[in-house]
Amino acid sequence: MTDHVVTHATFTLERLYAASPATVFAAWADPEAKARWFAGPDAEHELDFRVGGREVNRGRSDGGAVLTFESWYRDIVQDERIVYTSTLSEGQDLATVSLTTVQFYPEGGSTRLLLTEQGTFLDGREEPRWREQGTGKWLDALAAELLRNIKQQ
């Protein structure tokens, strides 16, 4: 008999961006902008940003395995909230299933972003703390994308 391990975890990340909620929200909604900060340089990225739409980010891990992050948008409130469900697979093996809520709060001339992810991690393929660290890295990449946009204006 094979042991199948399930780990449940929830984490929340918060960032303050020196841009309006509309600008931060647009960086999630625009396929080209999202690919720049979310997908790796050699990744395949598709984005259909609408309720019922799908996003796929596919690339290789350091170990050479194909990783596929696939999301389905469940709720979108312009400039305020995005809710999506996601799976992460390594090859054909499902590693995680999650529900993520991203909220955008105006704060002065800036935006406070609050991301909450509730995840189910299967058979030890991915540690919740690694997922939290990885999500933090792409939220930091979003900051660089927003700064790039401000400099171009």
CSV table of C-alpha atoms in Angstrom, one decimal, residues 32-149:
chain,number,residue,atom,x,y,z
A,32,GLU,CA,2.0,40.8,-22.1
A,33,ALA,CA,2.5,42.6,-18.8
A,34,LYS,CA,1.6,39.4,-16.8
A,35,ALA,CA,4.0,37.3,-18.8
A,36,ARG,CA,6.8,39.7,-18.1
A,37,TRP,CA,6.5,39.4,-14.3
A,38,PHE,CA,4.9,36.0,-13.8
A,39,ALA,CA,6.4,33.7,-16.4
A,40,GLY,CA,10.1,32.8,-16.7
A,41,PRO,CA,12.1,33.8,-19.7
A,42,ASP,CA,11.7,30.3,-21.3
A,43,ALA,CA,8.2,29.6,-20.1
A,44,GLU,CA,5.1,29.3,-22.3
A,45,HIS,CA,2.4,31.6,-21.0
A,46,GLU,CA,-1.3,32.0,-22.0
A,47,LEU,CA,-3.8,34.3,-20.4
A,48,ASP,CA,-7.5,34.6,-20.9
A,49,PHE,CA,-8.4,37.1,-18.2
A,50,ARG,CA,-12.1,37.0,-17.7
A,51,VAL,CA,-14.5,35.1,-15.4
A,52,GLY,CA,-14.3,31.5,-16.7
A,53,GLY,CA,-11.0,32.3,-18.4
A,54,ARG,CA,-7.8,30.2,-18.0
A,55,GLU,CA,-4.2,31.0,-17.5
A,56,VAL,CA,-1.4,28.5,-18.2
A,57,ASN,CA,2.3,29.0,-17.3
A,58,ARG,CA,4.5,26.1,-18.4
A,59,GLY,CA,8.3,25.8,-18.0
A,60,ARG,CA,11.1,23.5,-16.7
A,61,SER,CA,12.2,23.2,-13.1
A,62,ASP,CA,15.9,23.2,-12.3
A,63,GLY,CA,15.7,19.4,-12.3
A,64,GLY,CA,14.4,19.4,-15.9
A,65,ALA,CA,10.8,18.4,-15.1
A,66,VAL,CA,8.0,20.2,-16.9
A,67,LEU,CA,6.0,22.3,-14.4
A,68,THR,CA,2.5,23.4,-15.4
A,69,PHE,CA,0.7,26.0,-13.4
A,70,GLU,CA,-2.9,26.3,-14.6
A,71,SER,CA,-5.5,28.7,-13.2
A,72,TRP,CA,-9.2,29.3,-13.8
A,73,TYR,CA,-10.6,32.8,-13.0
A,74,ARG,CA,-13.7,32.5,-10.8
A,75,ASP,CA,-14.4,36.1,-9.8
A,76,ILE,CA,-13.0,39.4,-11.1
A,77,VAL,CA,-14.0,42.8,-9.7
A,78,GLN,CA,-12.2,45.5,-11.7
A,79,ASP,CA,-9.5,47.2,-9.6
A,80,GLU,CA,-10.7,45.5,-6.4
A,81,ARG,CA,-10.5,41.7,-6.5
A,82,ILE,CA,-9.4,38.6,-8.4
A,83,VAL,CA,-10.3,35.0,-7.3
A,84,TYR,CA,-8.9,32.0,-9.0
A,85,THR,CA,-8.3,28.3,-8.5
A,86,SER,CA,-5.1,26.7,-9.7
A,87,THR,CA,-3.3,23.4,-10.1
A,88,LEU,CA,0.5,22.8,-10.3
A,89,SER,CA,1.6,19.6,-12.0
A,90,GLU,CA,5.1,18.1,-12.4
A,91,GLY,CA,4.9,16.2,-15.6
A,92,GLN,CA,1.6,14.3,-15.4
A,93,ASP,CA,1.6,14.3,-11.6
A,94,LEU,CA,-0.6,16.7,-9.8
A,95,ALA,CA,1.3,18.4,-7.0
A,96,THR,CA,-1.0,21.2,-5.6
A,97,VAL,CA,-4.6,22.5,-5.8
A,98,SER,CA,-5.3,26.0,-4.5
A,99,LEU,CA,-7.7,28.8,-4.2
A,100,THR,CA,-6.2,32.3,-4.3
A,101,THR,CA,-7.8,35.7,-3.6
A,102,VAL,CA,-6.0,38.9,-4.6
A,103,GLN,CA,-7.4,42.1,-3.2
A,104,PHE,CA,-6.4,45.7,-4.2
A,105,TYR,CA,-6.8,48.4,-1.6
A,106,PRO,CA,-6.1,52.1,-2.3
A,107,GLU,CA,-3.8,53.7,0.2
A,108,GLY,CA,-3.0,57.3,-0.5
A,109,GLY,CA,-1.6,57.3,-4.1
A,110,SER,CA,-0.5,53.7,-3.7
A,111,THR,CA,-2.1,50.2,-3.6
A,112,ARG,CA,-1.9,47.7,-0.8
A,113,LEU,CA,-2.2,44.2,-2.4
A,114,LEU,CA,-3.3,41.3,-0.2
A,115,LEU,CA,-2.9,37.8,-1.6
A,116,THR,CA,-4.3,34.8,0.3
A,117,GLU,CA,-3.7,31.3,-0.9
A,118,GLN,CA,-5.4,28.2,0.5
A,119,GLY,CA,-3.6,25.2,-0.8
A,120,THR,CA,-3.7,21.4,-0.8
A,121,PHE,CA,-0.2,19.9,-1.3
A,122,LEU,CA,-0.1,16.3,-2.5
A,123,ASP,CA,2.3,13.5,-1.7
A,124,GLY,CA,5.2,15.9,-0.6
A,125,ARG,CA,5.8,17.1,-4.1
A,126,GLU,CA,5.9,20.7,-3.0
A,127,GLU,CA,6.3,22.2,0.5
A,128,PRO,CA,3.9,25.0,1.4
A,129,ARG,CA,6.8,27.3,2.5
A,130,TRP,CA,8.4,26.9,-1.0
A,131,ARG,CA,5.1,27.9,-2.6
A,132,GLU,CA,4.9,31.0,-0.3
A,133,GLN,CA,8.5,32.0,-1.2
A,134,GLY,CA,7.8,31.5,-4.9
A,135,THR,CA,4.7,33.6,-4.8
A,136,GLY,CA,6.5,36.3,-2.9
A,137,LYS,CA,9.2,36.4,-5.6
A,138,TRP,CA,6.7,37.0,-8.4
A,139,LEU,CA,4.9,39.6,-6.3
A,140,ASP,CA,8.3,41.3,-6.1
A,141,ALA,CA,8.7,40.9,-9.9
A,142,LEU,CA,5.3,42.7,-10.2
A,143,ALA,CA,6.9,45.7,-8.4
A,144,ALA,CA,9.6,45.8,-11.0
A,145,GLU,CA,7.0,45.7,-13.8
A,146,LEU,CA,5.1,48.6,-12.2
A,147,LEU,CA,8.3,50.6,-11.8
A,148,ARG,CA,9.1,49.9,-15.5
A,149,ASN,CA,5.7,51.2,-16.5
